[in-house]
Short mmCIF file of C-alpha atoms and ligand atoms in Angstrom, two decimals:
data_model
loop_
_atom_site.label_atom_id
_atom_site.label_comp_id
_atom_site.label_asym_id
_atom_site.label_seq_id
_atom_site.Cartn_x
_atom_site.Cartn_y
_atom_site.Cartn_z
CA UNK A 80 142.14 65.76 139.29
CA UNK A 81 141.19 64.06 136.20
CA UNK A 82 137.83 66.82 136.47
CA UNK A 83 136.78 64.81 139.26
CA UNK A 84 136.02 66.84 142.71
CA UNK A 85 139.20 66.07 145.39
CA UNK A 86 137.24 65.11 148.85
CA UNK A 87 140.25 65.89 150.42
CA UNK A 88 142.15 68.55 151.42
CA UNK A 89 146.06 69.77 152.34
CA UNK A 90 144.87 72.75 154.26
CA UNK A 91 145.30 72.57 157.66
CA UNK A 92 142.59 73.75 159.96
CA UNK A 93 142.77 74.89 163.54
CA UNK A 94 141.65 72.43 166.05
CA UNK A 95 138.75 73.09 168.23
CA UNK A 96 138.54 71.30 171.02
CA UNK A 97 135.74 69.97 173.46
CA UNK A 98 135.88 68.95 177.15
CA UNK A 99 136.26 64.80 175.53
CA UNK A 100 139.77 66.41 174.92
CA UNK A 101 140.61 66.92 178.04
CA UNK A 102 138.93 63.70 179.63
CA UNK A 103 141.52 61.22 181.16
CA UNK A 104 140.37 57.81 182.72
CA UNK A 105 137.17 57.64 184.47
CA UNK A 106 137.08 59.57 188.18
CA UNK A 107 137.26 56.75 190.85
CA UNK A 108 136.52 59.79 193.57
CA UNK A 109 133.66 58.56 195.62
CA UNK A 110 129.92 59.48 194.69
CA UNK A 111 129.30 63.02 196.50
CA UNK A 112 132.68 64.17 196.44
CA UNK A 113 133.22 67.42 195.85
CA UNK A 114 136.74 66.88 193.54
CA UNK A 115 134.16 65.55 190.89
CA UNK A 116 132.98 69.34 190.60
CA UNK A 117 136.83 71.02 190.42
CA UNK A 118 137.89 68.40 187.85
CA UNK A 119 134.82 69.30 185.31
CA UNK A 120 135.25 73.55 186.09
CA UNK A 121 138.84 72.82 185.42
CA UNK A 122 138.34 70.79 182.53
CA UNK A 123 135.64 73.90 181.09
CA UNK A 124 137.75 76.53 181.77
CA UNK A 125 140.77 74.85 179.52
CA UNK A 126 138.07 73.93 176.81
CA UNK A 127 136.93 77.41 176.91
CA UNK A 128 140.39 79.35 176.55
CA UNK A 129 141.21 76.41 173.78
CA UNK A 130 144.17 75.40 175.21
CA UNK A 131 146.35 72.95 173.51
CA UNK A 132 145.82 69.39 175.42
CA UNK A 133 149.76 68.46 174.60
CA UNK A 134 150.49 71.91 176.10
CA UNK A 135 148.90 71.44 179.82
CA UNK A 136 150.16 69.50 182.33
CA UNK A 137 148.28 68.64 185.71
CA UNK A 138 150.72 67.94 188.85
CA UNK A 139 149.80 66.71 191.78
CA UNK A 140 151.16 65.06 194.82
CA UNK A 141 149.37 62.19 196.99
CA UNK A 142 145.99 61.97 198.24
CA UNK A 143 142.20 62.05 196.40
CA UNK A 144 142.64 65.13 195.13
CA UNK A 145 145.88 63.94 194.10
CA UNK A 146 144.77 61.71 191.57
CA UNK A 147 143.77 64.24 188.96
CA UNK A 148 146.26 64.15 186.72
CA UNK A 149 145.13 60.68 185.91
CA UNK A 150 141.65 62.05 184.93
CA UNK A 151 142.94 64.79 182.87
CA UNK A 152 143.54 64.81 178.95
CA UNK A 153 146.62 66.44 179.57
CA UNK A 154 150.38 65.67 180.36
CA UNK A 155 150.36 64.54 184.21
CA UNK A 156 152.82 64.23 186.77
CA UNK A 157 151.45 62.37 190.12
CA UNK A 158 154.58 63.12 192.17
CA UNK A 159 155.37 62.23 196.07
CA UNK A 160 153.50 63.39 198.94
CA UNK A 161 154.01 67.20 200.11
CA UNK A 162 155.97 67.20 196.81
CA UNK A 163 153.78 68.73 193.94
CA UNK A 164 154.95 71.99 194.09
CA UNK A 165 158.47 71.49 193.12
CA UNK A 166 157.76 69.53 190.48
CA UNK A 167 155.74 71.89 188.74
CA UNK A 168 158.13 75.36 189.47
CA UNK A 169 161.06 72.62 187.46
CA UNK A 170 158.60 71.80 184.80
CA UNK A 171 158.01 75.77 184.74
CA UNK A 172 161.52 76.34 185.03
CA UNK A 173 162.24 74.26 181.87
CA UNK A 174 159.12 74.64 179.92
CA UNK A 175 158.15 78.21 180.60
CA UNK A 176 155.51 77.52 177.57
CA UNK A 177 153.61 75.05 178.80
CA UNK A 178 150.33 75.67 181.09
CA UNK A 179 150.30 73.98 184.68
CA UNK A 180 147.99 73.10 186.86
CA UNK A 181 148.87 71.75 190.47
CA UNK A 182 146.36 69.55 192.34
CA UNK A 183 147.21 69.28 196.09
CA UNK A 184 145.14 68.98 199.27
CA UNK A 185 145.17 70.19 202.50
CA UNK A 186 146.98 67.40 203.88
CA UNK A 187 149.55 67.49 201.13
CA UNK A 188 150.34 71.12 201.10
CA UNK A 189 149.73 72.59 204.43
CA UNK A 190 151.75 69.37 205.93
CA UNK A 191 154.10 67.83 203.99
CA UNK A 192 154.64 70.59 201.86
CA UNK A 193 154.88 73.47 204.26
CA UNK A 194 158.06 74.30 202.83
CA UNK A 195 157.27 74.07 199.42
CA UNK A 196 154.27 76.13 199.52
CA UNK A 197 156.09 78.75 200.77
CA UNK A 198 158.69 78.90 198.89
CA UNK A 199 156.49 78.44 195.21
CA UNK A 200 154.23 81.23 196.42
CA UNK A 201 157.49 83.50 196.54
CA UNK A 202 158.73 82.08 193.45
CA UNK A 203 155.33 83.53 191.65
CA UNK A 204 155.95 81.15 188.87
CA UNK A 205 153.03 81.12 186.34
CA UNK A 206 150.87 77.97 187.23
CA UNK A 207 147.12 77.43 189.09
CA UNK A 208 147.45 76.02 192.54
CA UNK A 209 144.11 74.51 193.28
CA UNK A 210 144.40 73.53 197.08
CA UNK A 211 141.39 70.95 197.61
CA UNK A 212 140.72 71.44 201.17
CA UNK A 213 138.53 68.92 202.81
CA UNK A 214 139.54 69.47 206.25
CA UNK A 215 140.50 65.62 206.79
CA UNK A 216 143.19 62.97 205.16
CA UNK A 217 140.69 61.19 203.50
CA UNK A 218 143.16 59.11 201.29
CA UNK A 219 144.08 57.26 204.38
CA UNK A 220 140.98 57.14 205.82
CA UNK A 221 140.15 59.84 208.41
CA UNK A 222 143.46 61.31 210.16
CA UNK A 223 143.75 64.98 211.46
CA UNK A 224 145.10 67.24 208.90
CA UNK A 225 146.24 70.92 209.42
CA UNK A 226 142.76 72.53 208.61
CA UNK A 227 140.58 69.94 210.47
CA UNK A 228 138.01 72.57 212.61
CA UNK A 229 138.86 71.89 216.27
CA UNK A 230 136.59 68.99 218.19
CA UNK A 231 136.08 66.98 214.79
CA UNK A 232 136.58 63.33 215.85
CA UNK A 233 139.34 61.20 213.65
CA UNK A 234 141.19 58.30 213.85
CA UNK A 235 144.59 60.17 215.43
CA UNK A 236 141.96 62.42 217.59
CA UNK A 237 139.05 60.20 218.52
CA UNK A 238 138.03 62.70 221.10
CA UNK A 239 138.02 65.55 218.72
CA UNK A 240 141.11 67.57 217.29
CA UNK A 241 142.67 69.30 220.02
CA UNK A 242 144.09 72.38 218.57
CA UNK A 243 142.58 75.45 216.50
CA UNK A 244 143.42 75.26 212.67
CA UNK A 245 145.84 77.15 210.26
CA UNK A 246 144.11 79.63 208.44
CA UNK A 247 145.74 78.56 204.78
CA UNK A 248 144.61 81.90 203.68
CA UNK A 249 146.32 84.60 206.17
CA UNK A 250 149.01 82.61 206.39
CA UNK A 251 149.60 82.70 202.02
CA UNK A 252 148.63 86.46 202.16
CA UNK A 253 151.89 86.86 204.87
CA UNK A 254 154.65 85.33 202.31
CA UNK A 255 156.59 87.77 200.08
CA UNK A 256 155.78 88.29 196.48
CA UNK A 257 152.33 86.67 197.08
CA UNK A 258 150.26 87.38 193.92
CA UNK A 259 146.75 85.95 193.91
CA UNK A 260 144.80 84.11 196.70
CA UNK A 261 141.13 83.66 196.13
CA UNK A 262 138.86 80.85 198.26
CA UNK A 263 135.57 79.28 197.15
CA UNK A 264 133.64 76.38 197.56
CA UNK A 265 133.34 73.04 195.32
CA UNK A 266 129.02 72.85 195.37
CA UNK A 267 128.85 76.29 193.68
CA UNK A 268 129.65 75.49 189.98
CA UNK A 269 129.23 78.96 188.21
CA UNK A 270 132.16 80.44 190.98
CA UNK A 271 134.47 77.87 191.06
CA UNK A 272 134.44 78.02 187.26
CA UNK A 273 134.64 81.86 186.99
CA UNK A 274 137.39 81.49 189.87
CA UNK A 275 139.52 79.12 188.47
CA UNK A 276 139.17 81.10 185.13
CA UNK A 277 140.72 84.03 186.92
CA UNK A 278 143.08 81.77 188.43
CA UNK A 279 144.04 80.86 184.96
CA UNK A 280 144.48 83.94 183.43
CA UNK A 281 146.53 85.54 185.85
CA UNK A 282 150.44 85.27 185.39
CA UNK A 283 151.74 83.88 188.57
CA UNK A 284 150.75 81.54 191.12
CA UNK A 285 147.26 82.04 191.43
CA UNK A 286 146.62 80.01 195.25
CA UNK A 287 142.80 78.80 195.51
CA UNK A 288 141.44 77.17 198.12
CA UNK A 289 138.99 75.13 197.26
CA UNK A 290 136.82 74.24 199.90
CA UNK A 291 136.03 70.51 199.35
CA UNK A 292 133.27 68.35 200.52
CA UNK A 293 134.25 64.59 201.55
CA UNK A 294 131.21 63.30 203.15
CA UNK A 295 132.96 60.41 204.05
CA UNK A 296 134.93 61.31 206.30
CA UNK A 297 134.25 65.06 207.36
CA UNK A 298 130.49 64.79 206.22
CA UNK A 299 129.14 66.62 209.30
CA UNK A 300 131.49 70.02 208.64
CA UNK A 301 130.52 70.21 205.12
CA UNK A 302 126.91 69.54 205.71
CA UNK A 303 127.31 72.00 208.33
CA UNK A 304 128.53 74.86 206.32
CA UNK A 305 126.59 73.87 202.85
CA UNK A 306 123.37 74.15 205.23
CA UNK A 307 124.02 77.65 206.62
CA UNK A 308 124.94 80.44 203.54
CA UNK A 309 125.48 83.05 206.46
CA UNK A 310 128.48 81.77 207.53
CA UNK A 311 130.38 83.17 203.72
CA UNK A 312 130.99 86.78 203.11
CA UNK A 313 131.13 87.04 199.38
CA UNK A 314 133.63 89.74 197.63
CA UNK A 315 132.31 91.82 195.32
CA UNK A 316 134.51 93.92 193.12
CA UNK A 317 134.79 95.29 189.99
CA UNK A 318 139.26 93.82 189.77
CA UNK A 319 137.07 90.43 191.73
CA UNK A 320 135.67 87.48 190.49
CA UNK A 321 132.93 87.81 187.82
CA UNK A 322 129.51 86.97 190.10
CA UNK A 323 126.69 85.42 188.23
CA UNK A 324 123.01 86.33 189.75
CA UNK A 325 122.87 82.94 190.95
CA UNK A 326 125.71 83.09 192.98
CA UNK A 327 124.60 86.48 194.70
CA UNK A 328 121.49 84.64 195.38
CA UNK A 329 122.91 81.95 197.31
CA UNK A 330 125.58 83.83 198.89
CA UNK A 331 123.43 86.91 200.81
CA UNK A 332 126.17 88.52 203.19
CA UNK A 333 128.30 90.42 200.66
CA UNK A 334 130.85 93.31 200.83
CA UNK A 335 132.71 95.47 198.43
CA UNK A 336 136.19 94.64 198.59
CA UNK A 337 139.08 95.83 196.48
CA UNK A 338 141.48 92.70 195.60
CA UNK A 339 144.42 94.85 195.42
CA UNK A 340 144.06 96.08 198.89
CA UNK A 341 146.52 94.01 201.01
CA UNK A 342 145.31 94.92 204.30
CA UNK A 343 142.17 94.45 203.66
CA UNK A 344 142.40 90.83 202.15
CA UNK A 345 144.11 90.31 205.70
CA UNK A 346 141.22 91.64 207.64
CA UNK A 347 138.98 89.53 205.60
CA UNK A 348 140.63 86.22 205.57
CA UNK A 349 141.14 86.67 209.54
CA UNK A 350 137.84 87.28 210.40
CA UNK A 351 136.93 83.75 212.14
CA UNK A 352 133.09 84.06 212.25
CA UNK A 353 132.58 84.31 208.47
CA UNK A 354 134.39 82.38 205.09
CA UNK A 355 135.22 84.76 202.42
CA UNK A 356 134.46 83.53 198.64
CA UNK A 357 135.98 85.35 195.94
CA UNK A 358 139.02 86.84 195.26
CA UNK A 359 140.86 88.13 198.51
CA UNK A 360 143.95 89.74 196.60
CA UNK A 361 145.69 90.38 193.23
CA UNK A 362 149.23 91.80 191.88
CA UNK A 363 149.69 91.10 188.39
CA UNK A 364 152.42 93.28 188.53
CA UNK A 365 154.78 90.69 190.79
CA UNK A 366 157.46 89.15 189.42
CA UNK A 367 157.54 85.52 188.26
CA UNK A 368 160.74 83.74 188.97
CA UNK A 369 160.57 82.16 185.44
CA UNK A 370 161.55 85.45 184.10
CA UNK A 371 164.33 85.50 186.14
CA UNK A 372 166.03 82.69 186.63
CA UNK A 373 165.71 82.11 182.73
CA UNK A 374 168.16 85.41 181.93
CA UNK A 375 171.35 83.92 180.25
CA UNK A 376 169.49 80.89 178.36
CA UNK A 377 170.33 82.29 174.96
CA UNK A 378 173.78 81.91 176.19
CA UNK A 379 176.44 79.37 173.63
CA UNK A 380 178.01 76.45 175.56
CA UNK A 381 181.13 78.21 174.84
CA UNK A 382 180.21 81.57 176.58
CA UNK A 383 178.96 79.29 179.57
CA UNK A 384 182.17 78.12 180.04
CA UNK A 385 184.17 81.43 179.71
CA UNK A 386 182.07 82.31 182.20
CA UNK A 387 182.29 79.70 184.59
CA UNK A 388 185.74 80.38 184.06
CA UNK A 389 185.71 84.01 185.21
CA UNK A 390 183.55 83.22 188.27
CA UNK A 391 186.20 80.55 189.13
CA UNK A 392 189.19 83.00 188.21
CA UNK A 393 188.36 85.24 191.25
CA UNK A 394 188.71 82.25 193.38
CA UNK A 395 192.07 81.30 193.02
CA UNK A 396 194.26 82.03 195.72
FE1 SF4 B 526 136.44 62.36 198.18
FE2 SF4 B 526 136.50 61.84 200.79
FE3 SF4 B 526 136.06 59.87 199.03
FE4 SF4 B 526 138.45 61.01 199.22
S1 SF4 B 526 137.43 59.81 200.83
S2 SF4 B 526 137.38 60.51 197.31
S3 SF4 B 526 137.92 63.15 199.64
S4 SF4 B 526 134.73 61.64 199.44
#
């Protein structure tokens, strides 16, 4: 204009983003906790499949681990306790497009959300169910969850937990339509990243377990099991979890192990002397309920109603 060089421009460019973009408020876990590490692989993996911030949402229902939508640059949805899961298959329901993530602990899903969990593995709707499993309620200050290892002391069992407990794993691998478990643990960065990665990627309800340090409350069975490598079996397979050289390093008792292999992910998750790490199965062939439960959107109001109509036709006596 006027022969003078425009510094401005109408073109609009693609946006790239950087983990700042998907930064919420500052993480008020407490120092040492392991949801510190789950919150940055989560918040890599979205800045490194550039994934629109207004097209994530993070849902979660009560406890630490809970609070993660609040530390996310995302849409959040902090719902009721045991509750996350059906929240997030109804935002999935309605907004098939956008991307969610469901933050729940062990506590919240294996408890209050028994049900829920069972049903939303079935369901195989598209979303990443990160399970942050610390063995303990830590939110309320040390009470016996479902996964607390038997003879831990807490405040409902101050002579030690009384009863063996659930195996989250076997128990997901036994419900219909189940289409990706995998288990690792929150102090090895490069696997939790490359595991929630594949957790992302795969269409369906990818189930991870995150085994999650709180050495607050359940310091000694974290310590414990950070302290003694032997006690993982890491899966290696080519359809499995990308391993970096670091990870093989720290994790020496390995086995080959095909994720599609149902019977086999059962044999491994059941084994109670050893904790596999990696992925235990995989069908990306299952079918998501989204795809569904979504035939007959297209339809007019008008050609809802003739139907209705039909449907309440045959009823008349
Ligand atoms: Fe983490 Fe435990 Fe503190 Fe909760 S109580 S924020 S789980 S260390």
């Amino acid at each position: 204009m006027f022969g003078l060089k425009a510094d401005w421009s109408l073109e609009v460019f693609d946006r790239y983003f950087t983990i700042g973009d998907y930064a919420g408020g500052e993480a008020r876990w407490c120092p040492g906790c392991g949801d510190h590490a789950v919150l940055s692989a989560a918040q890599r993996v979205l800045r490194d499949e550039q994934q629109k911030p207004e097209l994530s949402v993070c849902v979660s229902g009560i406890g630490c681990s809970s609070r993660m939508p609040h530390y996310m640059g995302t849409y959040g949805f902090h719902g009721l306790h045991g509750r996350a899961l059906p929240v997030a298959c109804g935002i999935k329901a309605r907004r098939p497009e956008l991307d969610v993530w469901v933050a729940t602990g062990d506590g919240d899903c294996f408890s209050i959300g028994t049900s829920h969990w069972i049903h939303a593995i079935r369901y195989n709707m598209d979303m990443t169910l990160m399970v942050f499993d610390n063995a303990i309620y830590g939110l309320t200050k040390a009470q016996t969850s479902p996964t607390t290892p038997m003879g831990l002391k807490t405040n409902t069992h101050p002579f030690g937990a009384t009863i063996d407990p659930h195996n989250p794993l076997t128990i997901t691998l036994g419900i219909t339509n189940v289409s990706f478990v995998a288990q690792v643990v929150d102090w090895n960065p490069p696997l939790l990243y490359e595991t929630l990665k594949a957790a992302y990627r795969h269409r369906g309800t990818a189930f991870v377990r995150i085994v999650q340090r709180c050495p607050v409350y359940a310091e000694e069975v974290f310590k414990e099991l950070q302290n003694d490598p032997s006690r993982f079996l890491l899966l290696e397979h080519e359809k499995g979890i990308a391993l970096d050289p670091s990870v093989r390093r720290q994790f020496p008792e390995r086995i080959e192990h095909d994720p599609s292999d149902l019977a086999s992910a059962f044999r491994v998750a059941a084994d109670p002397g050893r904790f596999p790490l990696g992925l235990l199965y995989h069908a990306p062939e299952a079918p998501c309920y989204e795809d569904l439960s979504s035939q007959g959107s297209e339809m007019t109001p008008e050609q809802r109603l003739a139907g209705l109509d039909k449907v309440l036709d045959q009823l008349t006596i």
